[in-house]
PDB file of C-alpha atoms in Angstrom:
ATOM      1  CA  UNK A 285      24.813 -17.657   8.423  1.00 96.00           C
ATOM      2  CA  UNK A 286      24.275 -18.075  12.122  1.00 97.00           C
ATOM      3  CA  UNK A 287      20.818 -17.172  12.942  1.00 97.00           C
ATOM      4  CA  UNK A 288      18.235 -17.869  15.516  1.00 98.00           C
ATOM      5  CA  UNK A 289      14.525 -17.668  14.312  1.00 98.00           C
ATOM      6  CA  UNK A 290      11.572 -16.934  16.643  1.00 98.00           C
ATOM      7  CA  UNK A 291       8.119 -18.198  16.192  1.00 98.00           C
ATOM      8  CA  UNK A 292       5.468 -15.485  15.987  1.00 98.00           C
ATOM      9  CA  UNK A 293       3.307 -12.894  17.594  1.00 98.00           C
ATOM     10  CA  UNK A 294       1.030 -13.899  20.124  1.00 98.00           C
ATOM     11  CA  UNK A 295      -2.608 -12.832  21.954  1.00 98.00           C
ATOM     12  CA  UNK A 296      -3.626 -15.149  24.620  1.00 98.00           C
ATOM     13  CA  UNK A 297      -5.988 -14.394  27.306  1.00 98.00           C
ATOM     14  CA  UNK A 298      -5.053 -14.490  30.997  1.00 98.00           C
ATOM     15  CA  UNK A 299      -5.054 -18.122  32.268  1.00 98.00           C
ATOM     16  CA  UNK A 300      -4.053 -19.670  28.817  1.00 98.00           C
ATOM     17  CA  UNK A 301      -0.774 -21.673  28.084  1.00 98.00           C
ATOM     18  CA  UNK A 302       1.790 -20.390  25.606  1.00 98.00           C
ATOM     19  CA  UNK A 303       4.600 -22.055  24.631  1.00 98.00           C
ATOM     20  CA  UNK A 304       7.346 -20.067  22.286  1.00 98.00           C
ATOM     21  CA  UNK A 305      10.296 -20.993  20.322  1.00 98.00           C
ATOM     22  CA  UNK A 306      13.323 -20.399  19.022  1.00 98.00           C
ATOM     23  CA  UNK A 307      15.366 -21.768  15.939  1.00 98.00           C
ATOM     24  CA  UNK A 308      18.656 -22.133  15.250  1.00 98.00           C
ATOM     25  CA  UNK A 309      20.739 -22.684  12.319  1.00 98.00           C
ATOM     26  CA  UNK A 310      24.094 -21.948  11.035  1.00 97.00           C
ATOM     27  CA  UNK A 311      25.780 -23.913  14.279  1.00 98.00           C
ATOM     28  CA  UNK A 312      26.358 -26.427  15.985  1.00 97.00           C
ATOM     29  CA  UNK A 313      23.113 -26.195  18.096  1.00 98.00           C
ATOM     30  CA  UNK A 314      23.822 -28.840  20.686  1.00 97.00           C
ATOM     31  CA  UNK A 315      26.557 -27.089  22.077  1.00 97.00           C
ATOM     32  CA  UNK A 316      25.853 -23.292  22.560  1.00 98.00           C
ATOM     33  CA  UNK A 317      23.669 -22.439  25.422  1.00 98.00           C
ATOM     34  CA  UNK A 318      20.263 -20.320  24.534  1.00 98.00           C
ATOM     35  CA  UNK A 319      19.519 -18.219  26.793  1.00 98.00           C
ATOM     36  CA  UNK A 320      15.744 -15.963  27.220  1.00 98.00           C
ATOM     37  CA  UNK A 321      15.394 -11.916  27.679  1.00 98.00           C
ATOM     38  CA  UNK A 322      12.297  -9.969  28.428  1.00 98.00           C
ATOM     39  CA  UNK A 323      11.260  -6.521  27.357  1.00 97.00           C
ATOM     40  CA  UNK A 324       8.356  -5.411  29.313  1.00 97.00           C
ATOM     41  CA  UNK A 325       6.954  -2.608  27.455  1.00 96.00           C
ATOM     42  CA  UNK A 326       8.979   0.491  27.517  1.00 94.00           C
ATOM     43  CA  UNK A 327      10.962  -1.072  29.857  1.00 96.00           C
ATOM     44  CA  UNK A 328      14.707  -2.781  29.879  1.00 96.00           C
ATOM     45  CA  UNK A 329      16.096  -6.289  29.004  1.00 97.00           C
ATOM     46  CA  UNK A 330      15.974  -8.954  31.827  1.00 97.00           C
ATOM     47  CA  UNK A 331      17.708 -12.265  31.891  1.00 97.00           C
ATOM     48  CA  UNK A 332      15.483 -14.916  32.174  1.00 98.00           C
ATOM     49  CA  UNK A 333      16.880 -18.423  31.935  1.00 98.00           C
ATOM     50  CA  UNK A 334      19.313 -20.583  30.119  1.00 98.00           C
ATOM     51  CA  UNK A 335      19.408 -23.952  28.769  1.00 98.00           C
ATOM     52  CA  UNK A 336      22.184 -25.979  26.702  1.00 98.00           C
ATOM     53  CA  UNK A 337      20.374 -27.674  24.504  1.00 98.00           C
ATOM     54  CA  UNK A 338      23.217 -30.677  24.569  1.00 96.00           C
ATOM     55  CA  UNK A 339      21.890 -32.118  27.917  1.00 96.00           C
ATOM     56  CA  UNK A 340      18.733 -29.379  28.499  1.00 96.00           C
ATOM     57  CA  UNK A 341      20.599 -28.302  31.777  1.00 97.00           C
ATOM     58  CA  UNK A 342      18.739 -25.267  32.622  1.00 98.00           C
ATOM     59  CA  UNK A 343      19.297 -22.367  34.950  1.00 97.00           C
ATOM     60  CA  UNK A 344      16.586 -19.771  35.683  1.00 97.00           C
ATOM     61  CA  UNK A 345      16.706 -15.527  37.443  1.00 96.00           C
ATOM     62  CA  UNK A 346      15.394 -15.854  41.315  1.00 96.00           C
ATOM     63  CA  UNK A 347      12.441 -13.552  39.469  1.00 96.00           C
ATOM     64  CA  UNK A 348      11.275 -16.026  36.615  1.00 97.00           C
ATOM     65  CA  UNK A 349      12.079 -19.396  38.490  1.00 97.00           C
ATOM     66  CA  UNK A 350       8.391 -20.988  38.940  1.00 97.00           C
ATOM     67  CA  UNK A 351       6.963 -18.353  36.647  1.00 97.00           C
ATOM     68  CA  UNK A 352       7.970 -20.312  33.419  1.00 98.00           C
ATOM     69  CA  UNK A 353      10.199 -23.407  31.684  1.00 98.00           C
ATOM     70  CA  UNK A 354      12.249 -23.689  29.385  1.00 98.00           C
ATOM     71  CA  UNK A 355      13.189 -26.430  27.407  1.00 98.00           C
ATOM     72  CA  UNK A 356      14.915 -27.376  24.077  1.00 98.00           C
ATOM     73  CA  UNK A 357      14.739 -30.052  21.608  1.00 98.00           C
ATOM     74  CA  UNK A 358      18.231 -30.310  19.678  1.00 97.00           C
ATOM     75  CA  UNK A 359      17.056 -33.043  17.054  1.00 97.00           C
ATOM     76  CA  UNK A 360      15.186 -29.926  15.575  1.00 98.00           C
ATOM     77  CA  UNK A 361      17.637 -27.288  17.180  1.00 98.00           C
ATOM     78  CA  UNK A 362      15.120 -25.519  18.818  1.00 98.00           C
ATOM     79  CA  UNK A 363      14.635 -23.636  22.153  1.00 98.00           C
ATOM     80  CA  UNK A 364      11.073 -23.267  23.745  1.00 98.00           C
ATOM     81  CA  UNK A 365       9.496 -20.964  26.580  1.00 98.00           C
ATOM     82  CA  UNK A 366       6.323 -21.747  27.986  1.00 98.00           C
ATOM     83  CA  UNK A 367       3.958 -20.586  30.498  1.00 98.00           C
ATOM     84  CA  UNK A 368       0.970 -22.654  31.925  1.00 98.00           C
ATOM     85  CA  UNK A 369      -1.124 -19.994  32.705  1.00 98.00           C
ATOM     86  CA  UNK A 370      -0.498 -17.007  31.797  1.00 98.00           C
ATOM     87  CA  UNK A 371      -0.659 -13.504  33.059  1.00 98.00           C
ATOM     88  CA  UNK A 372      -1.498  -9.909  31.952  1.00 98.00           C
ATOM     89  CA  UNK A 373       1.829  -8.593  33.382  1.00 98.00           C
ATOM     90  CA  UNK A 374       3.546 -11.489  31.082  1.00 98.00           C
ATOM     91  CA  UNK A 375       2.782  -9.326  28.226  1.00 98.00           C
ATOM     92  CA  UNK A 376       6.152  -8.013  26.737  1.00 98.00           C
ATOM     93  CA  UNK A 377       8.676  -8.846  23.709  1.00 98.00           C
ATOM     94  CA  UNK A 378      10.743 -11.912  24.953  1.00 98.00           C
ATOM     95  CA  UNK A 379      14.216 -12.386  22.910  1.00 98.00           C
ATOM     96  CA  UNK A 380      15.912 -15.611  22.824  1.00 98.00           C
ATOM     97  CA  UNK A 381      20.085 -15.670  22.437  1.00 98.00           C
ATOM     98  CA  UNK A 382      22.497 -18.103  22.268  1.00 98.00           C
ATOM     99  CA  UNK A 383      26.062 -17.836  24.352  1.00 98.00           C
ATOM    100  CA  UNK A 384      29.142 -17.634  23.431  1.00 97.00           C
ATOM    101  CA  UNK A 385      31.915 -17.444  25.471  1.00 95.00           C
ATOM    102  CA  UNK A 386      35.939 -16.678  24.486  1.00 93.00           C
ATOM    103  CA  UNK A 387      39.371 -16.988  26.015  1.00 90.00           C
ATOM    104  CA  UNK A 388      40.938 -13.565  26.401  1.00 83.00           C
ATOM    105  CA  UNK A 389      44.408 -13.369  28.185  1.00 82.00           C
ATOM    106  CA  UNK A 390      44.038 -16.784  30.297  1.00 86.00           C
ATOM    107  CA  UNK A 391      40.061 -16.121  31.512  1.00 90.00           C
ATOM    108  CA  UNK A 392      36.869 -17.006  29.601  1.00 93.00           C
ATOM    109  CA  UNK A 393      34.047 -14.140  29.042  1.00 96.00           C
ATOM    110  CA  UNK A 394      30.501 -14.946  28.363  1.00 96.00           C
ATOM    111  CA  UNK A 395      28.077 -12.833  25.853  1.00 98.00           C
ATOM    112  CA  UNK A 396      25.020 -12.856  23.966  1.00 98.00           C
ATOM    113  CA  UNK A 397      26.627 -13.149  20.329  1.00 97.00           C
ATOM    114  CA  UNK A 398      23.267 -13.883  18.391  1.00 98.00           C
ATOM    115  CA  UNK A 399      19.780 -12.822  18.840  1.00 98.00           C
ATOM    116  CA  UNK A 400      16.147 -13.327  17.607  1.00 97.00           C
ATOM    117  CA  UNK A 401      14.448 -11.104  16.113  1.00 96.00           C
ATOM    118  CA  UNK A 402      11.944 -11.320  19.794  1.00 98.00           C
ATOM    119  CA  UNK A 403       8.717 -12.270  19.952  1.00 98.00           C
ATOM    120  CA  UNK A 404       5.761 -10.095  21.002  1.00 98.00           C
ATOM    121  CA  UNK A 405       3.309 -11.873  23.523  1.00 98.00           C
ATOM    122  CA  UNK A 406      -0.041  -9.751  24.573  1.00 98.00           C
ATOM    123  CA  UNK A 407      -1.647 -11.217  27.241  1.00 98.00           C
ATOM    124  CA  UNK A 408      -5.353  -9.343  27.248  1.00 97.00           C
ATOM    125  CA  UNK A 409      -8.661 -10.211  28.491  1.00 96.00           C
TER     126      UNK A 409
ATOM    127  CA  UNK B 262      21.898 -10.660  42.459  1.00 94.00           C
ATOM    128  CA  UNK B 263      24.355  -8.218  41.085  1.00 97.00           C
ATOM    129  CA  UNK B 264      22.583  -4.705  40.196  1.00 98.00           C
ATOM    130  CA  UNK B 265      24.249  -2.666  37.129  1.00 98.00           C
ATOM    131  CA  UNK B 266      23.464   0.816  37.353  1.00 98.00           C
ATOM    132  CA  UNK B 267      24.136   3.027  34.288  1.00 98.00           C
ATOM    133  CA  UNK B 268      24.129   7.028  33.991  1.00 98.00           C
ATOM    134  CA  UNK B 269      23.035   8.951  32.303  1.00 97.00           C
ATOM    135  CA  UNK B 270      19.355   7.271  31.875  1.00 98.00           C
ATOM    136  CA  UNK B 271      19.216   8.950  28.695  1.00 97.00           C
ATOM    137  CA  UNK B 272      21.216  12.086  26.494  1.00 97.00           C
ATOM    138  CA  UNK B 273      20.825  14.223  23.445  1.00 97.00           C
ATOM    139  CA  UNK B 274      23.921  14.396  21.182  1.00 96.00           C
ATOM    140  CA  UNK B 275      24.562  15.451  17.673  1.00 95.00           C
ATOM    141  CA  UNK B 276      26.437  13.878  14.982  1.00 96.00           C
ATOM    142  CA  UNK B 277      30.249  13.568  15.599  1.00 96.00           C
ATOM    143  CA  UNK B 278      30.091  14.374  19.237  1.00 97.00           C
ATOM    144  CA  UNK B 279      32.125  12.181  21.396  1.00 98.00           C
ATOM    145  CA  UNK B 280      29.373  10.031  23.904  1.00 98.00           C
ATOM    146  CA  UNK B 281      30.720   8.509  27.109  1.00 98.00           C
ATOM    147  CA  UNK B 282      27.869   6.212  28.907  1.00 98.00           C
ATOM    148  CA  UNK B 283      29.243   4.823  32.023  1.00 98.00           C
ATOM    149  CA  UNK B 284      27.839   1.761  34.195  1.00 98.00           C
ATOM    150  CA  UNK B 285      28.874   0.565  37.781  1.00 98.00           C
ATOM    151  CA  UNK B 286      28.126  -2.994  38.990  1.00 98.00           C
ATOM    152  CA  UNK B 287      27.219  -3.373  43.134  1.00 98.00           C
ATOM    153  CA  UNK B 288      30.323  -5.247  43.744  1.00 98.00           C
ATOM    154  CA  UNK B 289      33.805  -6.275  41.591  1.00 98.00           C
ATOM    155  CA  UNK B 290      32.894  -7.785  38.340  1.00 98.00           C
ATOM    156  CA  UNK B 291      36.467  -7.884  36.900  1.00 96.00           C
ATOM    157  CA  UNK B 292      35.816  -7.443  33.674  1.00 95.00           C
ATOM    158  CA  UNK B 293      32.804  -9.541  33.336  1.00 97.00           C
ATOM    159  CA  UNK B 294      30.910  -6.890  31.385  1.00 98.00           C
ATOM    160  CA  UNK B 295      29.380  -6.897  27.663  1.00 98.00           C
ATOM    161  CA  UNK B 296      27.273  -3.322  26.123  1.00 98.00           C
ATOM    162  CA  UNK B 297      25.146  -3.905  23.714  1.00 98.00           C
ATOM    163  CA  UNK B 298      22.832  -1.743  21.169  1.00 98.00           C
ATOM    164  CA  UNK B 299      19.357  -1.895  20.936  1.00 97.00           C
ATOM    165  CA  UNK B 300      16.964  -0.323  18.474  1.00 96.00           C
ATOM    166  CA  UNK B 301      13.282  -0.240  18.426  1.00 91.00           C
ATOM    167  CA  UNK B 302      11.835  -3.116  16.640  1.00 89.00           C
ATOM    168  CA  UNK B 303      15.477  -4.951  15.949  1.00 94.00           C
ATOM    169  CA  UNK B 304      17.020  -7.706  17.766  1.00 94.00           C
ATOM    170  CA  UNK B 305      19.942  -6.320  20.488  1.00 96.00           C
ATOM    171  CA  UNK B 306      23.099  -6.690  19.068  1.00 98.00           C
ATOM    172  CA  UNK B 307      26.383  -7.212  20.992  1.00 98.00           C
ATOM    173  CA  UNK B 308      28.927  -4.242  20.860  1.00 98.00           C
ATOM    174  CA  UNK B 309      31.806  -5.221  23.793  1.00 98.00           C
ATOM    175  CA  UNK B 310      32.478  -7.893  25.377  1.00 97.00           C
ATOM    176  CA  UNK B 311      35.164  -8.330  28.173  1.00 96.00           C
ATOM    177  CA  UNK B 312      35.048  -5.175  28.730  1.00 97.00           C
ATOM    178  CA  UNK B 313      36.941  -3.691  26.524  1.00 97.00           C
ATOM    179  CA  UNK B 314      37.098  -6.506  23.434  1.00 95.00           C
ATOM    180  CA  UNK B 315      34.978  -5.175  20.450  1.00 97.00           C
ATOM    181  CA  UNK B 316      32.923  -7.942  19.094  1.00 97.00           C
ATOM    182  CA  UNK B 317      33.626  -8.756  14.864  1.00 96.00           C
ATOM    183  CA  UNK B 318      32.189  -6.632  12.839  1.00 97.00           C
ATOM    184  CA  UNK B 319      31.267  -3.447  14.902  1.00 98.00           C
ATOM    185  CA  UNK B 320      32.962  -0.424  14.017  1.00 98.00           C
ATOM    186  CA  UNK B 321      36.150   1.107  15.979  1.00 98.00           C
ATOM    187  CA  UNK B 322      33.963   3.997  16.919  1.00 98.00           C
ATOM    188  CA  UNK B 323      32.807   2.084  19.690  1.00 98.00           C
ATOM    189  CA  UNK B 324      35.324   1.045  22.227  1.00 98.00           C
ATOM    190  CA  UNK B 325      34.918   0.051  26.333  1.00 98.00           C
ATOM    191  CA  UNK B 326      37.307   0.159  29.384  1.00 98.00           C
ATOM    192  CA  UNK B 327      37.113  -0.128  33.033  1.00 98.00           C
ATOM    193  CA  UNK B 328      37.617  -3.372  35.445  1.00 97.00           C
ATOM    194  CA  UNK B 329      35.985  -3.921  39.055  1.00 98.00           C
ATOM    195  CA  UNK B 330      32.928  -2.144  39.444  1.00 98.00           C
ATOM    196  CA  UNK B 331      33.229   1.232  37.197  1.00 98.00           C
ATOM    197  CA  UNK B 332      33.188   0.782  33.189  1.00 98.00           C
ATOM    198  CA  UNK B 333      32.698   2.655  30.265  1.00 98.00           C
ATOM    199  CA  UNK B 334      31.128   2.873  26.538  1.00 98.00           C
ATOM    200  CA  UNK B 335      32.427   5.601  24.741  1.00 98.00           C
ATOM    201  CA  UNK B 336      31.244   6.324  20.947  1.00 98.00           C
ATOM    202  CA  UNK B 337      34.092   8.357  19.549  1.00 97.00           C
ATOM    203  CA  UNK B 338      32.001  10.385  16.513  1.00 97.00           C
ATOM    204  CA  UNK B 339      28.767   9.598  16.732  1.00 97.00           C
ATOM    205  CA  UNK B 340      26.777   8.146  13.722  1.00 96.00           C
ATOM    206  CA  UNK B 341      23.160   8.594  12.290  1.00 94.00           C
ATOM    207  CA  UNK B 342      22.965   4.886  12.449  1.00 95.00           C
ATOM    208  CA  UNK B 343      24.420   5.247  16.639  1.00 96.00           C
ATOM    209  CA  UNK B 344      20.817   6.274  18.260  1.00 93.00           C
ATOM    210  CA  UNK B 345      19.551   3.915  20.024  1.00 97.00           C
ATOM    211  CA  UNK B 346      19.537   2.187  23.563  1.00 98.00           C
ATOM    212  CA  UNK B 347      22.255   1.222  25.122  1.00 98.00           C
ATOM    213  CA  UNK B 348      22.802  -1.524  27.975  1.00 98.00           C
ATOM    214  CA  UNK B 349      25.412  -3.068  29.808  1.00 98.00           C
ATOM    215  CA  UNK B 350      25.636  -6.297  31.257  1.00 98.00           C
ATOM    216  CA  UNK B 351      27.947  -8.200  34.129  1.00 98.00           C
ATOM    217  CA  UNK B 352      28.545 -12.278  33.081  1.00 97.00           C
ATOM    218  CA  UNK B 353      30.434 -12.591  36.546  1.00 97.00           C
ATOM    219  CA  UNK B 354      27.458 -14.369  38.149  1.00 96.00           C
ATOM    220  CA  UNK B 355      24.222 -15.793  37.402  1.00 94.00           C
ATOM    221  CA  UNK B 356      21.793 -13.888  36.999  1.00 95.00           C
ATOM    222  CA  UNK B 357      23.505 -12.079  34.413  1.00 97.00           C
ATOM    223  CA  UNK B 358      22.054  -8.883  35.383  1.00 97.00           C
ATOM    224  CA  UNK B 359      21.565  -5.768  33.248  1.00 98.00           C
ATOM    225  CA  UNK B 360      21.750  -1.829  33.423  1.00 98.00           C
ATOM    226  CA  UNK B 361      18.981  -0.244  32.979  1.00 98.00           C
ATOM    227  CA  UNK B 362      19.632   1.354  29.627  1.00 98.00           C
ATOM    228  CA  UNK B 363      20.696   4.336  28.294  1.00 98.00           C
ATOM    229  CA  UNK B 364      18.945   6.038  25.488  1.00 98.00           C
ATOM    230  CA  UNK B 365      20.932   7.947  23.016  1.00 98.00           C
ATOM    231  CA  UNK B 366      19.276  10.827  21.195  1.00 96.00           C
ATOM    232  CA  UNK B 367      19.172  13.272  18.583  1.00 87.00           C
ATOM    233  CA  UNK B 368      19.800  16.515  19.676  1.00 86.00           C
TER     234      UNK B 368
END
């Protein structure tokens, strides 16, 4: 079964570090990009950042570039996303998800095929 | 970035109505666009993609259309198991920019 599995919960204070993560298995990990969503609370999904864990090229939103990384290991076939210091408007579920992407009449489509379960992350003084 | 807008914002339906949720992107996406399904406390889970190309395993209930900037998720007899939140998204360009959700609810 292709799965992704997210590390859990978290309560940091503002100005801590956090670093999250995301497991895959099931799949060729290597070669699927994993990509990042937030869900502020009560609030919709935004596309944070991507990273193919084959060579960790990475590609951030204009609105989270600077704001956090994300990297991936794929001896262990895990994603990570991290914050150095982190802020009270950080707080939110994040979701990581990998890509998929299939040929339909000559052009190729991205999607989100697979998702984590999310991790919450309360950021509270 | 490209913005996705999607109306309503939310509705109230009953079981077996026909739903129609419709999403524009700010400029031709082709048919760059996925929906997907989102309940509280679950992971999102991919409906549509190209457009119109229902993903394995959802049922044929759910079907898309539309190209360029005006597309549309239509739930032909809505399901207990169908209330939720719905979004769309446009792959054309990075960011890979979402609508803002529609909420589907019991009437």
């Amino acid at each position: 079964e292709v799965q992704l599995v997210q590390s859990g919960a978290e309560v940091k204070k503002p100005g801590e570090s956090l670093k999250i993560s995301c497991k895959g298995s099931g799949y060729s990990f290597a070669n699927y990009w994993i990509g990042w969503v937030r869900q502020m609370p009560g609030k919709g999904l935004e596309w944070m950042g991507i990273i193919y864990p084959g060579d960790s090229d990475t590609r951030y939103s204009p609105s989270f570039q600077g704001q956090v990384t994300i990297s991936a290991d794929k001896s262990i076939s895990t994603a990570y996303l991290q914050w150095s210091s982190l802020k009270a408007s950080d707080t939110a579920m994040y979701y990581c998800a990998r890509r998929a992407r299939t040929g339909v009449g000559g052009t190729y489509y991205n999607y989100m095929d697979v998702w984590g379960k999310g991790t919450t992350v309360t950021v509270s003084s | 970035d490209i913005q996705m807008t999607q109306s309503p914002s939310s509705l109230s339906a009953s079981v077996g109505d026909r739903v129609t949720i419709t999403c524009r992107a700010s400029q031709s996406i082709s048919s760059y666009l996925n929906w997907y399904q989102h309940k509280p406390g679950r992971a999102p889970k991919l409906l549509i993609y190209a457009a119109s190309s229902l993903q394995s395993g959802v049922p044929s209930r759910f079907s898309g259309s539309g190209s360029g900037t005006d597309f549309t998720l239509t739930i032909s007899s809505l399901q207990p198991e169908d209330f939720a939140t719905y979004y769309c998204q446009q792959s054309y360009s990075t960011p890979p920019t979402f609508g803002q959700g529609t909420k589907v609810e019991i009437k």
